[in-house]
mmCIF file of C-alpha atoms in Angstrom:
data_model
loop_
_atom_site.group_PDB
_atom_site.id
_atom_site.type_symbol
_atom_site.label_atom_id
_atom_site.label_comp_id
_atom_site.label_asym_id
_atom_site.label_seq_id
_atom_site.Cartn_x
_atom_site.Cartn_y
_atom_site.Cartn_z
ATOM 1 C CA MET F 119 -13.515 -3.608 -26.252
ATOM 2 C CA ASP F 120 -13.688 -0.908 -28.745
ATOM 3 C CA GLY F 121 -13.197 2.467 -27.612
ATOM 4 C CA THR F 122 -12.823 1.018 -24.621
ATOM 5 C CA ARG F 123 -8.590 1.485 -24.691
ATOM 6 C CA ASP F 124 -8.923 2.869 -20.485
ATOM 7 C CA ILE F 125 -10.478 -0.235 -19.597
ATOM 8 C CA GLU F 126 -8.207 -2.808 -21.364
ATOM 9 C CA ALA F 127 -5.255 0.137 -20.545
ATOM 10 C CA LEU F 128 -7.055 -1.024 -16.214
ATOM 11 C CA ILE F 129 -6.945 -4.215 -17.348
ATOM 12 C CA ASP F 130 -3.876 -4.945 -18.199
ATOM 13 C CA LEU F 131 -2.690 -3.155 -15.076
ATOM 14 C CA MET F 132 -4.420 -5.363 -12.754
ATOM 15 C CA ALA F 133 -3.421 -8.610 -14.188
ATOM 16 C CA ARG F 134 0.020 -7.669 -12.954
ATOM 17 C CA LEU F 135 -1.244 -7.540 -9.397
ATOM 18 C CA PRO F 136 0.480 -10.770 -7.610
ATOM 19 C CA GLY F 137 -2.152 -13.114 -7.288
ATOM 20 C CA LEU F 138 -4.234 -11.101 -9.858
ATOM 21 C CA GLY F 139 -4.401 -12.737 -14.044
ATOM 22 C CA PRO F 140 -6.124 -11.767 -17.462
ATOM 23 C CA ARG F 141 -8.886 -13.400 -16.126
ATOM 24 C CA SER F 142 -9.390 -12.322 -12.445
ATOM 25 C CA ALA F 143 -8.177 -8.417 -13.566
ATOM 26 C CA ARG F 144 -11.398 -8.446 -16.040
ATOM 27 C CA ARG F 145 -14.052 -9.854 -13.487
ATOM 28 C CA ALA F 146 -12.020 -7.001 -11.253
ATOM 29 C CA VAL F 147 -12.706 -4.413 -13.403
ATOM 30 C CA LEU F 148 -16.285 -5.587 -14.014
ATOM 31 C CA HIS F 149 -17.386 -5.345 -10.696
ATOM 32 C CA LEU F 150 -15.476 -2.042 -10.736
ATOM 33 C CA ILE F 151 -16.852 -0.420 -12.813
ATOM 34 C CA LYS F 152 -20.519 -1.577 -11.804
ATOM 35 C CA LYS F 153 -19.950 0.074 -8.284
ATOM 36 C CA ARG F 154 -18.285 3.396 -9.025
ATOM 37 C CA ASP F 155 -19.695 5.559 -6.754
ATOM 38 C CA SER F 156 -18.692 2.957 -3.549
ATOM 39 C CA ARG F 157 -15.843 0.916 -4.915
ATOM 40 C CA LEU F 158 -13.722 2.304 -7.805
ATOM 41 C CA LEU F 159 -13.151 6.755 -7.347
ATOM 42 C CA PRO F 160 -12.932 5.527 -3.731
ATOM 43 C CA LEU F 161 -10.083 3.195 -4.842
ATOM 44 C CA ALA F 162 -8.418 5.143 -7.676
ATOM 45 C CA GLN F 163 -8.599 8.438 -5.065
ATOM 46 C CA LEU F 164 -7.321 6.113 -1.693
ATOM 47 C CA MET F 165 -4.373 4.913 -4.072
ATOM 48 C CA ASP F 166 -3.248 8.511 -5.251
ATOM 49 C CA GLU F 167 -3.896 9.504 -1.569
ATOM 50 C CA VAL F 168 -1.067 6.609 -0.583
ATOM 51 C CA GLY F 169 1.717 7.117 -3.589
ATOM 52 C CA ARG F 170 1.897 10.517 -2.453
ATOM 53 C CA THR F 171 1.894 10.411 1.084
ATOM 54 C CA ILE F 172 4.009 7.252 2.420
ATOM 55 C CA ARG F 173 8.086 6.587 2.341
ATOM 56 C CA THR F 174 9.686 4.462 3.786
ATOM 57 C CA CYS F 175 10.903 5.194 7.761
ATOM 58 C CA LEU F 176 14.822 6.927 7.701
ATOM 59 C CA ASN F 177 15.135 4.845 10.712
ATOM 60 C CA CYS F 178 13.738 1.230 10.250
ATOM 61 C CA ALA F 179 12.334 1.261 7.557
ATOM 62 C CA ASN F 180 8.563 0.914 7.850
ATOM 63 C CA LEU F 181 6.002 2.447 5.962
ATOM 64 C CA SER F 182 4.890 6.208 6.774
ATOM 65 C CA THR F 183 2.815 8.837 6.179
ATOM 66 C CA GLY F 184 6.239 10.758 8.276
ATOM 67 C CA ASP F 185 9.986 10.340 8.553
ATOM 68 C CA ILE F 186 9.504 8.619 11.009
ATOM 69 C CA CYS F 187 7.249 5.815 11.421
ATOM 70 C CA PRO F 188 5.007 5.592 14.674
ATOM 71 C CA ILE F 189 5.915 2.611 16.220
ATOM 72 C CA CYS F 190 9.996 4.339 15.818
ATOM 73 C CA LEU F 191 8.520 7.677 17.166
ATOM 74 C CA SER F 192 6.537 5.592 19.868
ATOM 75 C CA GLU F 193 8.292 5.849 24.000
ATOM 76 C CA LYS F 194 6.493 2.527 25.053
ATOM 77 C CA ARG F 195 7.737 0.694 22.202
ATOM 78 C CA ALA F 196 11.640 1.301 23.324
ATOM 79 C CA ASN F 197 12.249 -1.532 25.438
ATOM 80 C CA GLY F 198 15.593 -1.857 24.432
ATOM 81 C CA GLN F 199 14.180 -5.094 22.053
ATOM 82 C CA ILE F 200 14.315 -5.162 18.006
ATOM 83 C CA CYS F 201 13.321 -7.522 15.677
ATOM 84 C CA VAL F 202 14.841 -8.167 12.420
ATOM 85 C CA VAL F 203 12.332 -8.290 10.200
ATOM 86 C CA GLU F 204 12.983 -9.254 5.970
ATOM 87 C CA ASP F 205 9.840 -6.790 4.786
ATOM 88 C CA VAL F 206 7.333 -5.175 5.596
ATOM 89 C CA ALA F 207 4.828 -7.835 4.983
ATOM 90 C CA ASP F 208 6.323 -9.752 7.669
ATOM 91 C CA LEU F 209 6.267 -6.269 9.786
ATOM 92 C CA TRP F 210 2.512 -6.488 9.613
ATOM 93 C CA ALA F 211 2.493 -9.888 10.340
ATOM 94 C CA MET F 212 4.543 -9.084 13.658
ATOM 95 C CA GLU F 213 1.435 -6.440 14.556
ATOM 96 C CA ARG F 214 -1.000 -9.003 13.607
ATOM 97 C CA ALA F 215 -0.956 -11.452 16.082
ATOM 98 C CA GLN F 216 0.265 -8.579 18.594
ATOM 99 C CA VAL F 217 2.108 -10.157 20.624
ATOM 100 C CA PHE F 218 5.937 -7.978 20.046
ATOM 101 C CA GLN F 219 6.115 -4.645 21.977
ATOM 102 C CA GLY F 220 9.369 -3.767 20.643
ATOM 103 C CA ARG F 221 10.888 -1.888 17.709
ATOM 104 C CA TYR F 222 11.333 -3.004 14.072
ATOM 105 C CA HIS F 223 14.012 -3.206 11.697
ATOM 106 C CA VAL F 224 13.108 -3.574 8.192
ATOM 107 C CA LEU F 225 16.082 -5.425 6.039
ATOM 108 C CA GLY F 226 14.424 -4.844 3.117
ATOM 109 C CA GLY F 227 15.003 -8.376 1.347
ATOM 110 C CA THR F 228 17.552 -11.181 2.153
ATOM 111 C CA LEU F 229 21.094 -11.471 0.988
ATOM 112 C CA SER F 230 21.269 -13.267 -2.136
ATOM 113 C CA PRO F 231 24.119 -13.883 -4.962
ATOM 114 C CA LEU F 232 21.725 -15.264 -7.123
ATOM 115 C CA ASP F 233 19.326 -12.437 -7.588
ATOM 116 C CA ASP F 234 22.904 -9.695 -7.189
ATOM 117 C CA ILE F 235 21.300 -8.288 -3.064
ATOM 118 C CA GLY F 236 24.577 -8.021 -1.249
ATOM 119 C CA PRO F 237 25.272 -6.292 2.744
ATOM 120 C CA ASP F 238 24.953 -3.495 0.905
ATOM 121 C CA ASP F 239 21.510 -3.376 -0.489
ATOM 122 C CA LEU F 240 20.588 -4.306 3.117
ATOM 123 C CA HIS F 241 19.759 -2.044 5.975
ATOM 124 C CA ILE F 242 22.800 -3.534 8.512
ATOM 125 C CA PRO F 243 24.578 -0.309 9.097
ATOM 126 C CA LYS F 244 21.907 1.763 9.982
ATOM 127 C CA LEU F 245 20.993 -1.328 11.922
ATOM 128 C CA ARG F 246 24.520 -0.582 14.377
ATOM 129 C CA ASP F 247 24.052 2.490 14.916
ATOM 130 C CA ARG F 248 20.473 1.836 15.965
ATOM 131 C CA ILE F 249 21.722 -0.573 19.025
ATOM 132 C CA ALA F 250 24.144 2.381 19.932
ATOM 133 C CA ALA F 251 21.488 5.139 20.093
ATOM 134 C CA GLU F 252 18.484 3.247 20.955
ATOM 135 C CA ASN F 253 20.191 1.835 24.120
ATOM 136 C CA VAL F 254 18.665 -1.756 22.608
ATOM 137 C CA ARG F 255 19.551 -5.152 24.826
ATOM 138 C CA GLU F 256 19.248 -7.901 22.712
ATOM 139 C CA VAL F 257 17.938 -8.223 18.432
ATOM 140 C CA ILE F 258 15.544 -11.047 17.342
ATOM 141 C CA LEU F 259 16.813 -11.868 14.060
ATOM 142 C CA ALA F 260 12.252 -13.095 12.893
ATOM 143 C CA LEU F 261 13.748 -13.622 9.723
ATOM 144 C CA ASN F 262 11.859 -16.392 7.194
ATOM 145 C CA ALA F 263 12.925 -20.011 7.663
ATOM 146 C CA THR F 264 14.339 -20.646 4.506
ATOM 147 C CA VAL F 265 17.483 -20.670 3.191
ATOM 148 C CA ASP F 266 18.005 -17.421 2.694
ATOM 149 C CA GLY F 267 16.836 -15.754 5.532
ATOM 150 C CA GLN F 268 18.308 -18.107 7.866
ATOM 151 C CA THR F 269 22.462 -17.617 6.000
ATOM 152 C CA THR F 270 20.773 -13.584 5.911
ATOM 153 C CA ALA F 271 20.531 -14.279 9.468
ATOM 154 C CA HIS F 272 23.790 -15.848 10.225
ATOM 155 C CA TYR F 273 25.847 -12.372 9.129
ATOM 156 C CA VAL F 274 23.716 -10.537 10.131
ATOM 157 C CA ALA F 275 24.628 -12.291 13.717
ATOM 158 C CA GLN F 276 28.486 -11.558 12.432
ATOM 159 C CA GLU F 277 28.244 -7.963 12.415
ATOM 160 C CA LEU F 278 26.018 -6.878 14.710
ATOM 161 C CA ALA F 279 28.375 -9.502 17.349
ATOM 162 C CA PRO F 280 31.395 -7.165 17.717
ATOM 163 C CA THR F 281 28.675 -4.229 20.101
ATOM 164 C CA GLY F 282 27.510 -7.324 22.399
ATOM 165 C CA VAL F 283 24.266 -7.278 22.181
ATOM 166 C CA GLY F 284 22.117 -9.871 23.031
ATOM 167 C CA LEU F 285 20.883 -11.957 19.721
ATOM 168 C CA SER F 286 18.751 -13.857 19.402
ATOM 169 C CA GLY F 287 16.430 -16.264 16.468
ATOM 170 C CA LEU F 288 12.507 -17.182 16.260
ATOM 171 C CA ALA F 289 12.263 -20.864 17.551
ATOM 172 C CA GLN F 290 12.293 -23.743 15.045
ATOM 173 C CA GLY F 291 9.489 -26.617 16.000
ATOM 174 C CA MET F 292 5.803 -27.773 15.241
ATOM 175 C CA PRO F 293 3.553 -25.027 14.287
ATOM 176 C CA VAL F 294 0.554 -25.380 16.650
ATOM 177 C CA GLY F 295 -2.471 -26.935 15.620
ATOM 178 C CA GLY F 296 -0.168 -29.543 13.296
ATOM 179 C CA GLU F 297 0.094 -33.025 13.337
ATOM 180 C CA LEU F 298 3.051 -34.966 13.067
ATOM 181 C CA ASP F 299 1.930 -37.577 10.505
ATOM 182 C CA TYR F 300 2.203 -34.360 8.122
ATOM 183 C CA LEU F 301 5.089 -32.539 8.772
ATOM 184 C CA ASP F 302 8.467 -32.423 6.727
ATOM 185 C CA ASP F 303 11.539 -33.944 8.235
ATOM 186 C CA GLY F 304 13.620 -30.691 7.970
ATOM 187 C CA THR F 305 10.095 -29.362 10.299
ATOM 188 C CA LEU F 306 10.373 -32.455 12.641
ATOM 189 C CA ARG F 307 14.385 -33.213 13.052
ATOM 190 C CA ALA F 308 13.755 -29.008 13.949
ATOM 191 C CA ALA F 309 10.979 -30.107 16.497
ATOM 192 C CA LEU F 310 13.030 -33.209 18.276
ATOM 193 C CA SER F 311 16.443 -31.654 18.119
ATOM 194 C CA SER F 312 14.898 -28.292 20.129
ATOM 195 C CA ARG F 313 12.538 -30.378 22.207
ATOM 196 C CA LYS F 314 11.720 -29.134 26.178
ATOM 197 C CA PRO F 315 11.628 -30.150 29.092
ATOM 198 C CA TYR F 316 8.824 -30.744 31.026
ATOM 199 C CA MET B 291 0.137 -0.609 11.113
ATOM 200 C CA ASP B 292 -0.173 2.860 12.922
ATOM 201 C CA GLY B 293 -0.365 6.317 11.342
ATOM 202 C CA THR B 294 -1.327 4.653 8.264
ATOM 203 C CA ARG B 295 -4.276 4.037 8.069
ATOM 204 C CA ASP B 296 -4.978 4.726 4.029
ATOM 205 C CA ILE B 297 -3.083 1.645 3.840
ATOM 206 C CA GLU B 298 -5.178 -0.763 5.837
ATOM 207 C CA ALA B 299 -8.635 1.359 3.965
ATOM 208 C CA LEU B 300 -6.724 0.340 1.196
ATOM 209 C CA ILE B 301 -6.207 -3.130 1.598
ATOM 210 C CA ASP B 302 -9.600 -3.349 2.708
ATOM 211 C CA LEU B 303 -11.183 -2.430 -0.432
ATOM 212 C CA MET B 304 -8.990 -4.841 -2.355
ATOM 213 C CA ALA B 305 -9.634 -7.372 -0.310
ATOM 214 C CA ARG B 306 -13.347 -7.125 -2.014
ATOM 215 C CA LEU B 307 -12.244 -7.140 -5.038
ATOM 216 C CA PRO B 308 -13.757 -10.569 -6.874
ATOM 217 C CA GLY B 309 -10.464 -12.822 -6.479
ATOM 218 C CA LEU B 310 -8.499 -11.030 -3.800
ATOM 219 C CA GLY B 311 -8.829 -12.505 -0.017
ATOM 220 C CA PRO B 312 -7.441 -10.358 2.570
ATOM 221 C CA ARG B 313 -3.766 -12.288 2.226
ATOM 222 C CA SER B 314 -3.469 -11.526 -1.760
ATOM 223 C CA ALA B 315 -4.930 -7.953 -1.052
ATOM 224 C CA ARG B 316 -2.102 -7.294 1.714
ATOM 225 C CA ARG B 317 0.260 -8.730 -1.067
ATOM 226 C CA ALA B 318 -1.493 -6.488 -3.807
ATOM 227 C CA VAL B 319 -1.261 -2.936 -1.842
ATOM 228 C CA LEU B 320 2.537 -4.006 -0.805
ATOM 229 C CA HIS B 321 3.205 -4.834 -4.589
ATOM 230 C CA LEU B 322 1.548 -1.296 -5.178
ATOM 231 C CA ILE B 323 3.105 1.115 -2.819
ATOM 232 C CA LYS B 324 7.117 -0.841 -4.118
ATOM 233 C CA LYS B 325 6.468 0.160 -6.905
ATOM 234 C CA ARG B 326 4.539 3.631 -6.410
ATOM 235 C CA ASP B 327 5.471 5.887 -10.082
ATOM 236 C CA SER B 328 5.403 2.655 -12.130
ATOM 237 C CA ARG B 329 2.806 0.564 -11.108
ATOM 238 C CA LEU B 330 0.976 2.645 -7.777
ATOM 239 C CA LEU B 331 -0.256 6.387 -8.976
ATOM 240 C CA PRO B 332 -0.905 5.148 -12.978
ATOM 241 C CA LEU B 333 -3.542 2.651 -11.333
ATOM 242 C CA ALA B 334 -5.215 5.067 -9.580
ATOM 243 C CA GLN B 335 -5.177 7.534 -12.548
ATOM 244 C CA LEU B 336 -6.613 5.078 -14.386
ATOM 245 C CA MET B 337 -9.079 4.036 -12.133
ATOM 246 C CA ASP B 338 -9.961 8.123 -12.380
ATOM 247 C CA GLU B 339 -10.451 8.106 -15.788
ATOM 248 C CA VAL B 340 -12.209 5.187 -16.156
ATOM 249 C CA GLY B 341 -14.842 5.919 -13.519
ATOM 250 C CA ARG B 342 -15.043 8.915 -14.474
ATOM 251 C CA THR B 343 -16.063 8.662 -18.652
ATOM 252 C CA ILE B 344 -17.154 5.024 -18.954
ATOM 253 C CA ARG B 345 -20.748 4.542 -19.199
ATOM 254 C CA THR B 346 -23.586 2.313 -20.431
ATOM 255 C CA CYS B 347 -24.679 2.988 -24.665
ATOM 256 C CA LEU B 348 -27.972 3.620 -25.050
ATOM 257 C CA ASN B 349 -29.040 1.386 -27.503
ATOM 258 C CA CYS B 350 -26.749 -1.986 -26.065
ATOM 259 C CA ALA B 351 -25.923 -1.634 -22.868
ATOM 260 C CA ASN B 352 -22.091 -2.416 -23.894
ATOM 261 C CA LEU B 353 -18.883 -0.138 -21.823
ATOM 262 C CA SER B 354 -18.704 2.691 -23.840
ATOM 263 C CA THR B 355 -16.971 6.350 -23.063
ATOM 264 C CA GLY B 356 -20.112 7.510 -25.729
ATOM 265 C CA ASP B 357 -23.752 7.327 -25.400
ATOM 266 C CA ILE B 358 -23.478 5.199 -27.480
ATOM 267 C CA CYS B 359 -20.525 2.603 -28.061
ATOM 268 C CA PRO B 360 -18.164 2.307 -31.477
ATOM 269 C CA ILE B 361 -19.984 -1.721 -32.319
ATOM 270 C CA CYS B 362 -23.479 0.422 -32.348
ATOM 271 C CA LEU B 363 -22.030 3.375 -34.286
ATOM 272 C CA SER B 364 -20.029 1.102 -37.436
ATOM 273 C CA GLU B 365 -21.815 0.757 -40.111
ATOM 274 C CA LYS B 366 -19.624 -2.434 -40.066
ATOM 275 C CA ARG B 367 -21.302 -4.065 -37.860
ATOM 276 C CA ALA B 368 -24.419 -3.218 -39.531
ATOM 277 C CA ASN B 369 -25.535 -6.318 -40.383
ATOM 278 C CA GLY B 370 -28.840 -7.258 -39.414
ATOM 279 C CA GLN B 371 -27.771 -9.563 -36.467
ATOM 280 C CA ILE B 372 -28.304 -9.781 -32.808
ATOM 281 C CA CYS B 373 -26.011 -11.290 -30.122
ATOM 282 C CA VAL B 374 -27.916 -11.055 -26.424
ATOM 283 C CA VAL B 375 -25.698 -11.939 -23.910
ATOM 284 C CA GLU B 376 -26.434 -11.651 -20.249
ATOM 285 C CA ASP B 377 -23.319 -9.472 -18.974
ATOM 286 C CA VAL B 378 -20.550 -7.338 -20.712
ATOM 287 C CA ALA B 379 -18.255 -10.020 -19.657
ATOM 288 C CA ASP B 380 -19.798 -12.503 -22.428
ATOM 289 C CA LEU B 381 -19.368 -9.462 -24.990
ATOM 290 C CA TRP B 382 -15.758 -8.904 -24.720
ATOM 291 C CA ALA B 383 -15.021 -13.384 -24.208
ATOM 292 C CA MET B 384 -17.472 -13.523 -28.035
ATOM 293 C CA GLU B 385 -15.278 -9.941 -29.804
ATOM 294 C CA ARG B 386 -11.777 -12.156 -27.547
ATOM 295 C CA ALA B 387 -13.044 -14.800 -30.140
ATOM 296 C CA GLN B 388 -13.351 -12.617 -33.448
ATOM 297 C CA VAL B 389 -15.872 -15.064 -33.957
ATOM 298 C CA PHE B 390 -18.993 -12.562 -34.599
ATOM 299 C CA GLN B 391 -19.053 -10.064 -36.669
ATOM 300 C CA GLY B 392 -22.699 -8.507 -35.999
ATOM 301 C CA ARG B 393 -23.860 -5.930 -33.303
ATOM 302 C CA TYR B 394 -24.666 -7.013 -29.264
ATOM 303 C CA HIS B 395 -27.216 -6.048 -27.133
ATOM 304 C CA VAL B 396 -26.574 -6.389 -22.988
ATOM 305 C CA LEU B 397 -29.179 -8.312 -20.599
ATOM 306 C CA GLY B 398 -27.796 -7.431 -17.907
ATOM 307 C CA GLY B 399 -28.786 -10.183 -16.360
ATOM 308 C CA THR B 400 -30.290 -13.407 -16.288
ATOM 309 C CA LEU B 401 -34.495 -13.296 -14.654
ATOM 310 C CA SER B 402 -34.225 -14.749 -11.429
ATOM 311 C CA PRO B 403 -36.881 -14.946 -8.510
ATOM 312 C CA LEU B 404 -34.964 -15.734 -5.667
ATOM 313 C CA ASP B 405 -32.610 -11.744 -6.572
ATOM 314 C CA ASP B 406 -36.012 -10.163 -7.589
ATOM 315 C CA ILE B 407 -34.373 -9.923 -10.536
ATOM 316 C CA GLY B 408 -37.474 -9.408 -12.832
ATOM 317 C CA PRO B 409 -38.650 -9.205 -17.017
ATOM 318 C CA ASP B 410 -38.848 -5.351 -15.510
ATOM 319 C CA ASP B 411 -35.097 -5.463 -14.679
ATOM 320 C CA LEU B 412 -33.496 -6.604 -18.498
ATOM 321 C CA HIS B 413 -33.022 -4.356 -21.032
ATOM 322 C CA ILE B 414 -35.919 -6.834 -23.317
ATOM 323 C CA PRO B 415 -37.881 -3.636 -24.410
ATOM 324 C CA LYS B 416 -35.289 -2.213 -26.457
ATOM 325 C CA LEU B 417 -34.670 -5.707 -27.423
ATOM 326 C CA ARG B 418 -37.676 -5.169 -28.992
ATOM 327 C CA ASP B 419 -37.594 -2.262 -30.923
ATOM 328 C CA ARG B 420 -33.549 -2.687 -32.302
ATOM 329 C CA ILE B 421 -35.284 -5.083 -34.144
ATOM 330 C CA ALA B 422 -37.661 -3.172 -35.998
ATOM 331 C CA ALA B 423 -34.578 -0.089 -36.369
ATOM 332 C CA GLU B 424 -32.142 -2.110 -37.158
ATOM 333 C CA ASN B 425 -33.594 -4.051 -39.871
ATOM 334 C CA VAL B 426 -32.361 -7.082 -38.363
ATOM 335 C CA ARG B 427 -32.675 -10.482 -39.079
ATOM 336 C CA GLU B 428 -31.757 -12.839 -36.835
ATOM 337 C CA VAL B 429 -31.174 -12.700 -33.240
ATOM 338 C CA ILE B 430 -29.052 -15.439 -31.744
ATOM 339 C CA LEU B 431 -28.887 -16.093 -28.325
ATOM 340 C CA ALA B 432 -25.864 -16.550 -26.230
ATOM 341 C CA LEU B 433 -27.183 -16.850 -22.951
ATOM 342 C CA ASN B 434 -24.995 -19.116 -20.521
ATOM 343 C CA ALA B 435 -25.523 -22.518 -20.019
ATOM 344 C CA THR B 436 -27.056 -22.243 -16.694
ATOM 345 C CA VAL B 437 -30.655 -23.176 -16.059
ATOM 346 C CA ASP B 438 -31.423 -19.135 -15.016
ATOM 347 C CA GLY B 439 -28.897 -18.385 -18.703
ATOM 348 C CA GLN B 440 -31.552 -21.203 -20.692
ATOM 349 C CA THR B 441 -34.920 -19.751 -18.983
ATOM 350 C CA THR B 442 -33.902 -16.538 -19.459
ATOM 351 C CA ALA B 443 -33.361 -17.460 -23.353
ATOM 352 C CA HIS B 444 -36.858 -19.184 -23.288
ATOM 353 C CA TYR B 445 -38.120 -16.552 -21.959
ATOM 354 C CA VAL B 446 -36.868 -13.758 -24.316
ATOM 355 C CA ALA B 447 -37.556 -15.636 -27.231
ATOM 356 C CA GLN B 448 -41.115 -15.562 -26.409
ATOM 357 C CA GLU B 449 -41.430 -11.752 -25.850
ATOM 358 C CA LEU B 450 -39.569 -11.760 -29.354
ATOM 359 C CA ALA B 451 -41.641 -14.250 -31.740
ATOM 360 C CA PRO B 452 -44.109 -12.203 -32.495
ATOM 361 C CA THR B 453 -41.965 -9.715 -34.284
ATOM 362 C CA GLY B 454 -41.332 -12.562 -36.522
ATOM 363 C CA VAL B 455 -36.943 -12.476 -36.293
ATOM 364 C CA GLY B 456 -35.529 -14.907 -36.762
ATOM 365 C CA LEU B 457 -34.173 -16.885 -33.294
ATOM 366 C CA SER B 458 -31.065 -19.301 -32.242
ATOM 367 C CA GLY B 459 -29.595 -20.237 -28.782
ATOM 368 C CA LEU B 460 -25.048 -21.462 -28.660
ATOM 369 C CA ALA B 461 -25.258 -25.276 -29.674
ATOM 370 C CA GLN B 462 -24.902 -27.483 -26.529
ATOM 371 C CA GLY B 463 -21.949 -29.947 -26.960
ATOM 372 C CA MET B 464 -17.883 -31.190 -26.210
ATOM 373 C CA PRO B 465 -16.008 -28.203 -26.304
ATOM 374 C CA VAL B 466 -13.359 -28.622 -28.189
ATOM 375 C CA GLY B 467 -10.093 -30.481 -26.840
ATOM 376 C CA GLY B 468 -13.113 -32.190 -24.848
ATOM 377 C CA GLU B 469 -12.422 -36.633 -23.324
ATOM 378 C CA LEU B 470 -15.602 -37.925 -23.486
ATOM 379 C CA ASP B 471 -14.360 -39.461 -19.887
ATOM 380 C CA TYR B 472 -14.330 -36.373 -19.090
ATOM 381 C CA LEU B 473 -17.832 -35.129 -19.424
ATOM 382 C CA ASP B 474 -20.872 -34.251 -17.331
ATOM 383 C CA ASP B 475 -23.519 -36.990 -18.305
ATOM 384 C CA GLY B 476 -25.800 -33.570 -18.769
ATOM 385 C CA THR B 477 -22.816 -32.218 -22.000
ATOM 386 C CA LEU B 478 -23.521 -35.954 -23.288
ATOM 387 C CA ARG B 479 -26.873 -36.073 -23.138
ATOM 388 C CA ALA B 480 -27.180 -32.444 -25.411
ATOM 389 C CA ALA B 481 -24.011 -34.062 -27.461
ATOM 390 C CA LEU B 482 -25.608 -37.144 -28.358
ATOM 391 C CA SER B 483 -29.224 -35.570 -29.397
ATOM 392 C CA SER B 484 -28.279 -33.152 -31.293
ATOM 393 C CA ARG B 485 -24.951 -35.280 -33.141
ATOM 394 C CA LYS B 486 -24.079 -34.273 -36.718
ATOM 395 C CA PRO B 487 -24.301 -36.316 -40.049
ATOM 396 C CA TYR B 488 -21.207 -37.409 -41.439
#
């Protein structure tokens, strides 16, 4: 690879992406070089564009091209519900499923003493402000069903209790299409204890 | 993802890379956006740089920043041996292993009637020219041990026969560290028929 230091540097950067290693980074870079005009140059331009224009919504911490993201700006989504998620990826998952018509609040992580992430590192004060400012009736804590996620949900619920806002969390139970035989014990226990009358 | 069309377009382009799908592309793009200054913008700049500067060596079809690649330019590598490989990735593999001190010739594919790739689509005439021009003693056909690879090696060998140059192919047999029990029948047969006296 003499004399092609840029290629090596490119492979090195690509190999640090989650889901890629050195071998797949090499394959991806060769693929890009072979399709220079249709893939490599457009990708370079888009990355530059995104890097220069995308920032964090000052209201909900979603990604946005403006100070305030389109979801926060949309009057249609001011239905008094805020869905609290850990990360932008979770917001995207909710939007893909098209199951929620309210607004979001991205915490930016979960409480994690081991990683030195405390309440001050999450966007919780802003959430408290929004409950009054946006006339919010219900806050849905849509955090991951992990120990960190549930600990954080518990903490956020405690913090918001004085505001008197309605609080809820996502249901735990069998995934749609799930088979009893393949469920882990924790899920089975949750599904049983939250059983619903017919 | 309203209003962030560039992000969607970026995810879409990333998802077309070999080894990435929609989910891993989303993860990779979020990772890049979070590390904008250390990852996203440098990657954009490198891709642009590579896209504008990298071309194909006029002699051996390796990737290069100049008309002729550093391996073809290096006098140290003019040892009378040319290693014929299918693709630049194979050249990189040989260079990583540091097992070959001669020059290369990248065919740019294998003969494949089904994909409409015939002899004219490979860099074979140039290889014939090089044998005389570079005083080549031996051509090593380092093609993949697949049907297409071996068919192509056979064809190239026939084409070069009139030049009188020495021709060889990579040995087939047990991979280093391989265990008999796990070898496929074809490899076992090749390893047995090419057995070497102690």
